[in-house]
């Protein structure tokens, strides 16, 4: 619920501009406006933690605030993380890990216990705004999980509904590009024949409850797998000839938007042309094995900087120009314990000490240059009570006016 406060302001001829300035400061600091009703967001980050050298979650909150990142995804429901984000205002999508799907799919009571312990217990102070049920299940190699994904998602939603949280917490499930039979050109994209029987009922359920389609879109992986036929500039948002989709008569100058529109095309063919696509993961590795083409710091910086610029425009894709693109970058930190090729451990935007891994426009943890006598910390305000500080600000404003 959005809360607002109104204060009657008498009009003055002397010092009115100063009074108004002070009042605006007062309003910004103390008006509890919900982030759910704020300006449309477009940029989020995945906070993975498969590492042994990462900062404590409390420090991560400080880092995210310094970088002005207000939307994150995590891959579990770690209570230490959720507690650390209490009162931060940062919106979080938590994960129901793949290993829990079978158990949650069995009955609503198990889903209810999980939701009560990992969601309801932290609301509203920790802004949990979504539950990702599994990760990259359909199209993966564990076929038995394909069958339990929908029942698990339904049971999680049912638990939220019974708790009155269905409008606060979204239920979704992110997919990899492996769910598609082909994605070039974008208009030709369809779901794999073996995936479609599982995907369509899942989409029907998500359509009923108003959930978007989440896709993990990585131009890096596409380029790495076929560097001879993919223009690196096309993958990095740099100047290039692009591609032309003859069916839609649309031109694409970057692979990221082409991948998003490919997902829209597949949804259209499946009968879900009103469903929004959100990119749950995208990024570029800053280091890789000798056979991992394009994995270096220069390309990682270029991709992530240009992606941030694109998302900052808050525009749609060529195929869906009115549907603003939203994406979560992978990842916040390098994760030194992740298995697989070297690239898997080198997607981070930041180093564990909070400094930037490379420059994409963030500052990291930079101390404020303002004198402490001028700035009033939020911690101090909270400790001494907002009424006292509001009285001080209003009193100061009246003093200025009377002068």
Coordinates of C-alpha atoms in Angstrom, one line a residue:
X1 CA 0.0 0.0 0.0
X2 CA 1.3 3.4 -0.9
X3 CA 1.3 5.9 1.9
X4 CA 1.3 9.6 1.5
X5 CA 1.3 12.5 3.8
X6 CA -0.1 16.0 3.3
X7 CA 0.8 19.2 5.1
X8 CA -0.9 22.6 4.8
X9 CA 1.7 25.1 3.6
X10 CA 1.0 28.8 4.2
X11 CA 2.3 31.2 1.5
X12 CA 5.1 33.6 2.3
X13 CA 6.6 36.3 0.2
X14 CA 10.0 36.3 2.0
X15 CA 12.2 33.2 2.1
X16 CA 9.5 31.1 0.5
X17 CA 11.9 29.4 -1.9
X18 CA 14.2 28.4 1.0
X19 CA 11.2 27.2 3.0
X20 CA 10.0 25.1 0.0
X21 CA 13.4 23.7 -0.5
X22 CA 13.6 22.6 3.1
X23 CA 10.1 21.1 2.9
X24 CA 11.0 19.1 -0.1
X25 CA 14.0 17.6 1.7
X26 CA 11.6 16.8 4.5
X27 CA 9.1 15.2 2.2
X28 CA 11.7 13.1 0.3
X29 CA 13.3 11.8 3.5
X30 CA 10.1 10.9 5.4
X31 CA 7.5 10.0 2.8
X32 CA 7.2 6.2 2.8
X33 CA 6.6 5.8 -0.9
X34 CA 6.4 2.2 -2.0
X35 CA 9.0 1.1 -4.6
X36 CA 6.2 -0.9 -6.3
X37 CA 4.7 2.4 -7.4
X38 CA 7.9 4.1 -8.3
X39 CA 9.2 4.9 -11.8
X40 CA 9.4 1.7 -14.0
X41 CA 12.7 -0.1 -13.4
X42 CA 14.7 -1.7 -16.1
X43 CA 18.0 -2.7 -14.6
X44 CA 18.6 -5.4 -12.0
X45 CA 21.5 -7.7 -10.9
X46 CA 21.8 -11.4 -10.0
X47 CA 23.4 -11.9 -6.6
X48 CA 25.0 -15.4 -6.8
X49 CA 27.0 -16.7 -3.8
X50 CA 28.8 -19.8 -4.9
X51 CA 32.1 -18.5 -3.5
X52 CA 34.1 -18.4 -0.3
X53 CA 35.5 -14.8 -0.6
X54 CA 32.3 -12.7 -0.8
X55 CA 31.5 -9.8 1.6
X56 CA 28.8 -10.2 4.2
X57 CA 25.2 -9.6 3.0
X58 CA 25.1 -6.4 5.0
X59 CA 28.0 -5.0 3.0
X60 CA 26.3 -6.1 -0.2
X61 CA 23.3 -3.9 0.7
X62 CA 25.7 -1.0 1.1
X63 CA 27.3 -1.7 -2.2
X64 CA 24.0 -2.0 -4.0
X65 CA 22.8 1.3 -2.6
X66 CA 26.0 3.0 -3.6
X67 CA 25.5 1.7 -7.1
X68 CA 21.8 2.6 -7.0
X69 CA 20.8 -0.9 -7.9
X70 CA 17.3 -1.5 -6.5
X71 CA 16.3 -4.9 -8.0
X72 CA 18.1 -8.2 -7.5
X73 CA 17.6 -11.9 -7.9
X74 CA 19.1 -14.6 -5.6
X75 CA 19.0 -18.3 -6.2
X76 CA 17.7 -19.5 -2.9
X77 CA 15.9 -18.0 0.2
X78 CA 18.9 -17.7 2.5
X79 CA 17.7 -16.2 5.8
X80 CA 20.9 -14.3 6.4
X81 CA 20.5 -12.5 3.1
X82 CA 16.8 -11.8 3.6
X83 CA 17.5 -10.4 7.0
X84 CA 20.3 -8.2 5.8
X85 CA 18.0 -6.6 3.2
X86 CA 15.4 -5.7 5.7
X87 CA 14.5 -2.1 5.4
X88 CA 16.8 -1.6 2.4
X89 CA 14.0 -0.9 0.0
X90 CA 15.7 -3.2 -2.5
X91 CA 13.3 -5.5 -4.3
X92 CA 14.2 -9.2 -4.4
X93 CA 13.2 -12.2 -6.4
X94 CA 14.1 -15.3 -4.3
X95 CA 14.6 -18.8 -5.7
X96 CA 13.1 -22.1 -4.9
X97 CA 16.0 -24.4 -5.8
X98 CA 15.6 -27.2 -8.3
X99 CA 16.3 -29.8 -5.6
X100 CA 13.1 -28.8 -3.8
X101 CA 10.7 -29.1 -6.7
X102 CA 9.7 -32.7 -6.2
X103 CA 8.9 -32.2 -2.6
X104 CA 6.9 -28.9 -3.2
X105 CA 5.0 -30.5 -6.0
X106 CA 3.6 -33.3 -3.8
X107 CA 1.2 -31.2 -1.7
X108 CA 0.1 -27.6 -0.8
X109 CA 1.0 -28.1 2.8
X110 CA 4.7 -28.4 2.0
X111 CA 4.6 -25.4 -0.2
X112 CA 2.7 -23.5 2.6
X113 CA 5.5 -24.3 5.1
X114 CA 8.2 -23.2 2.7
X115 CA 6.4 -19.9 1.9
X116 CA 5.6 -19.2 5.5
X117 CA 9.3 -19.8 6.6
X118 CA 11.0 -18.1 3.6
X119 CA 8.6 -15.4 2.4
X120 CA 5.9 -14.4 4.9
X121 CA 8.3 -14.3 7.8
X122 CA 10.3 -11.5 6.2
X123 CA 7.5 -9.4 4.7
X124 CA 7.0 -6.5 4.5
X125 CA 10.3 -5.2 5.8
X126 CA 12.3 -7.3 3.3
X127 CA 10.8 -6.5 -0.1
X128 CA 10.4 -10.0 -1.6
X129 CA 8.6 -9.4 -4.9
X130 CA 8.9 -12.8 -6.6
X131 CA 9.7 -16.5 -6.3
X132 CA 11.5 -18.1 -9.1
X133 CA 10.4 -21.8 -9.1
X134 CA 13.4 -23.7 -10.3
X135 CA 16.0 -22.5 -12.7
X136 CA 16.3 -23.6 -16.4
X137 CA 14.2 -26.7 -15.8
X138 CA 12.6 -27.2 -19.2
X139 CA 15.1 -28.0 -21.9
X140 CA 17.5 -29.3 -19.3
X141 CA 18.7 -32.9 -18.9
X142 CA 16.7 -33.8 -15.7
X143 CA 13.5 -34.8 -17.4
X144 CA 11.7 -35.8 -14.2
X145 CA 11.9 -32.2 -13.1
X146 CA 10.0 -31.2 -16.2
X147 CA 6.9 -33.0 -14.9
X148 CA 7.0 -31.5 -11.4
X149 CA 7.6 -27.9 -12.4
X150 CA 4.0 -26.9 -13.0
X151 CA 2.6 -28.6 -9.9
X152 CA 5.3 -27.0 -7.8
X153 CA 4.5 -23.6 -9.2
X154 CA 0.8 -24.1 -8.7
X155 CA 1.3 -25.1 -5.0
X156 CA 3.6 -22.1 -4.3
X157 CA 1.0 -19.8 -5.8
X158 CA -1.8 -21.5 -3.9
X159 CA 0.1 -20.9 -0.6
X160 CA 0.6 -17.2 -1.5
X161 CA -3.1 -16.9 -2.3
X162 CA -4.2 -18.5 1.0
X163 CA -1.9 -16.0 2.8
X164 CA -3.2 -13.0 0.8
X165 CA 0.2 -12.4 -0.8
X166 CA -0.6 -13.3 -4.4
X167 CA -0.6 -9.6 -5.4
X168 CA 2.7 -8.9 -3.6
X169 CA 4.8 -11.8 -4.6
X170 CA 5.0 -13.0 -8.2
X171 CA 5.5 -16.7 -9.2
X172 CA 7.7 -17.4 -12.2
X173 CA 10.3 -19.8 -13.6
X174 CA 13.3 -18.7 -15.7
X175 CA 14.3 -20.6 -18.8
X176 CA 17.4 -21.0 -20.9
X177 CA 17.7 -20.7 -24.7
X178 CA 17.5 -24.5 -24.7
X179 CA 13.7 -24.3 -24.7
X180 CA 13.8 -23.0 -28.3
X181 CA 14.1 -25.1 -31.4
X182 CA 15.7 -22.2 -33.3
X183 CA 15.9 -18.4 -32.8
X184 CA 17.2 -17.1 -36.1
X185 CA 15.8 -15.0 -37.5
X186 CA 13.8 -13.9 -34.4
X187 CA 10.4 -14.3 -36.1
X188 CA 11.2 -18.0 -36.8
X189 CA 11.6 -18.9 -33.1
X190 CA 9.5 -21.7 -31.8
X191 CA 9.6 -23.9 -28.7
X192 CA 11.2 -27.3 -29.0
X193 CA 8.7 -30.0 -29.9
X194 CA 9.6 -32.0 -26.8
X195 CA 9.4 -28.9 -24.6
X196 CA 6.2 -27.6 -25.9
X197 CA 3.9 -30.1 -24.1
X198 CA 5.3 -28.9 -20.8
X199 CA 5.8 -25.3 -21.7
X200 CA 2.2 -24.6 -22.9
X201 CA 0.4 -25.5 -19.7
X202 CA 3.0 -23.6 -17.7
X203 CA 2.4 -20.6 -19.8
X204 CA -1.3 -21.0 -19.5
X205 CA -1.0 -20.9 -15.7
X206 CA 1.4 -17.9 -15.7
X207 CA -1.0 -16.1 -18.1
X208 CA -3.8 -16.7 -15.7
X209 CA -1.9 -15.2 -12.7
X210 CA -0.3 -12.4 -14.7
X211 CA 3.3 -13.6 -14.6
X212 CA 5.9 -12.7 -17.3
X213 CA 8.1 -15.1 -19.3
X214 CA 11.7 -15.0 -17.9
X215 CA 14.5 -15.9 -20.3
X216 CA 18.3 -16.2 -19.7
X217 CA 19.7 -14.5 -22.8
X218 CA 23.4 -14.6 -23.4
X219 CA 24.9 -13.1 -26.6
X220 CA 28.3 -14.2 -25.1
X221 CA 27.3 -17.9 -25.2
X222 CA 26.1 -17.6 -28.8
X223 CA 29.3 -15.8 -29.9
X224 CA 31.5 -18.2 -27.9
X225 CA 29.9 -21.2 -29.7
X226 CA 30.1 -19.8 -33.2
X227 CA 32.7 -16.9 -33.4
X228 CA 33.3 -17.6 -37.1
X229 CA 29.8 -16.7 -38.1
X230 CA 28.7 -14.1 -35.5
X231 CA 30.0 -10.5 -35.7
X232 CA 31.5 -9.6 -32.3
X233 CA 30.3 -6.1 -32.8
X234 CA 26.7 -7.3 -33.2
X235 CA 27.0 -9.2 -29.9
X236 CA 28.5 -6.2 -28.1
X237 CA 26.1 -3.4 -29.2
X238 CA 28.8 -1.8 -31.3
X239 CA 28.4 -0.5 -34.9
X240 CA 27.7 -3.3 -37.3
X241 CA 25.5 -4.2 -40.3
X242 CA 23.1 -6.0 -38.1
X243 CA 20.5 -8.5 -39.4
X244 CA 17.2 -8.1 -41.3
X245 CA 14.2 -10.2 -40.5
X246 CA 12.4 -10.5 -43.8
X247 CA 9.1 -11.8 -42.3
X248 CA 8.7 -8.8 -39.9
X249 CA 10.7 -6.4 -42.0
X250 CA 12.6 -5.4 -38.8
X251 CA 16.3 -4.6 -38.5
X252 CA 18.3 -5.6 -35.5
X253 CA 21.6 -4.0 -34.7
X254 CA 22.3 -6.1 -31.6
X255 CA 21.9 -9.7 -30.6
X256 CA 20.4 -9.0 -27.2
X257 CA 17.2 -7.4 -28.6
X258 CA 17.0 -10.2 -31.3
X259 CA 17.1 -12.8 -28.5
X260 CA 14.3 -11.0 -26.6
X261 CA 12.2 -10.7 -29.8
X262 CA 12.8 -14.4 -30.6
X263 CA 11.2 -15.2 -27.2
X264 CA 8.2 -12.9 -28.1
X265 CA 7.9 -14.7 -31.4
X266 CA 7.8 -18.2 -29.7
X267 CA 5.2 -16.9 -27.3
X268 CA 3.1 -15.6 -30.1
X269 CA 3.1 -18.9 -31.9
X270 CA 2.2 -20.7 -28.7
X271 CA -0.8 -18.3 -28.3
X272 CA 0.5 -15.9 -25.6
X273 CA 1.0 -12.7 -27.5
X274 CA 0.3 -10.5 -24.5
X275 CA 2.8 -12.0 -22.2
X276 CA 5.8 -9.8 -21.2
X277 CA 9.4 -11.1 -21.6
X278 CA 11.9 -10.2 -18.9
X279 CA 15.6 -11.2 -19.1
X280 CA 16.4 -13.0 -15.9
X281 CA 20.1 -13.4 -16.8
X282 CA 22.5 -11.8 -19.2
X283 CA 26.2 -10.9 -19.0
X284 CA 29.6 -11.3 -20.4
X285 CA 32.6 -13.2 -18.9
X286 CA 35.7 -11.2 -18.3
X287 CA 38.0 -14.2 -18.4
X288 CA 37.8 -17.7 -19.9
X289 CA 39.6 -20.8 -21.1
X290 CA 41.6 -20.6 -24.3
X291 CA 38.7 -22.1 -26.3
X292 CA 36.2 -19.6 -24.9
X293 CA 36.2 -16.9 -27.6
X294 CA 35.5 -13.3 -26.6
X295 CA 35.9 -13.9 -22.8
X296 CA 38.0 -10.9 -21.8
X297 CA 37.8 -7.7 -19.7
X298 CA 37.5 -5.4 -22.7
X299 CA 34.4 -7.2 -24.1
X300 CA 32.8 -7.7 -20.7
X301 CA 33.1 -3.9 -20.1
X302 CA 31.8 -3.0 -23.5
X303 CA 28.8 -5.4 -23.3
X304 CA 27.7 -4.4 -19.8
X305 CA 28.3 -0.7 -20.3
X306 CA 26.3 -0.7 -23.6
X307 CA 23.6 -2.9 -22.1
X308 CA 23.2 -0.5 -19.2
X309 CA 22.8 2.4 -21.7
X310 CA 20.2 0.5 -23.7
X311 CA 18.1 -0.4 -20.6
X312 CA 18.5 3.2 -19.4
X313 CA 16.5 4.4 -22.4
X314 CA 13.5 2.5 -21.1
X315 CA 12.3 1.5 -24.5
X316 CA 11.0 -1.6 -26.1
X317 CA 12.4 -3.9 -28.8
X318 CA 11.8 -3.7 -32.6
X319 CA 9.0 -6.3 -32.3
X320 CA 7.5 -5.0 -29.1
X321 CA 8.4 -1.2 -29.1
X322 CA 5.9 -0.4 -26.3
X323 CA 7.0 -3.2 -24.0
X324 CA 9.9 -1.7 -22.0
X325 CA 12.9 -4.1 -21.8
X326 CA 13.9 -5.2 -18.3
X327 CA 16.9 -7.3 -17.5
X328 CA 18.9 -8.7 -14.6
X329 CA 22.6 -8.7 -15.2
X330 CA 24.7 -11.7 -14.3
X331 CA 26.4 -11.2 -11.9
X332 CA 27.2 -9.0 -9.0
X333 CA 30.4 -10.9 -8.1
X334 CA 32.7 -13.4 -9.6
X335 CA 31.9 -16.8 -8.0
X336 CA 35.2 -18.7 -7.4
X337 CA 33.6 -22.0 -6.5
X338 CA 31.3 -22.4 -9.5
X339 CA 32.0 -25.6 -11.5
X340 CA 32.4 -25.6 -15.2
X341 CA 34.7 -23.6 -17.6
X342 CA 36.6 -20.6 -16.4
X343 CA 34.1 -18.2 -17.8
X344 CA 31.5 -19.5 -15.2
X345 CA 33.6 -17.9 -12.4
X346 CA 34.2 -14.6 -14.1
X347 CA 30.9 -12.8 -14.7
X348 CA 31.1 -10.3 -11.8
X349 CA 30.7 -6.6 -12.0
X350 CA 32.3 -6.0 -8.6
X351 CA 35.2 -7.4 -6.6
X352 CA 34.6 -8.8 -3.1
X353 CA 36.0 -5.6 -1.6
X354 CA 33.2 -3.6 -3.2
X355 CA 35.4 -2.0 -5.9
X356 CA 34.4 -2.3 -9.5
X357 CA 35.8 -5.1 -11.6
X358 CA 35.8 -2.8 -14.6
X359 CA 34.2 0.5 -15.4
X360 CA 30.6 0.3 -16.6
X361 CA 29.4 3.4 -14.9
X362 CA 29.2 2.3 -11.3
X363 CA 31.3 3.8 -8.5
X364 CA 31.3 1.0 -6.0
X365 CA 31.8 1.8 -2.4
X366 CA 33.0 5.4 -2.5
X367 CA 33.1 7.5 0.7
X368 CA 31.0 10.6 0.7
X369 CA 33.0 13.9 0.3
X370 CA 30.5 15.9 2.2
X371 CA 31.5 17.0 5.8
X372 CA 29.8 15.0 8.5
X373 CA 28.6 18.1 10.2
X374 CA 26.5 18.9 7.1
X375 CA 25.0 15.4 6.4
X376 CA 22.5 13.8 8.7
X377 CA 22.7 10.0 8.4
X378 CA 19.6 7.9 8.1
X379 CA 21.0 5.7 10.9
X380 CA 21.1 8.7 13.2
X381 CA 17.6 9.7 12.2
X382 CA 16.3 6.2 12.9
X383 CA 18.1 6.1 16.3
X384 CA 16.8 9.4 17.6
X385 CA 13.3 9.3 16.1
X386 CA 11.9 10.8 12.9
X387 CA 9.5 13.1 14.8
X388 CA 12.4 14.9 16.5
X389 CA 14.2 15.4 13.1
X390 CA 11.0 16.5 11.4
X391 CA 10.4 19.0 14.1
X392 CA 14.0 20.3 13.7
X393 CA 13.6 20.7 9.9
X394 CA 10.2 22.5 10.2
X395 CA 11.5 24.7 13.0
X396 CA 14.5 25.6 10.9
X397 CA 12.3 26.4 7.9
X398 CA 10.1 28.7 10.1
X399 CA 13.2 30.4 11.4
X400 CA 14.4 31.1 7.9
X401 CA 11.0 32.5 6.9
X402 CA 10.8 34.8 10.0
X403 CA 14.2 36.2 9.2

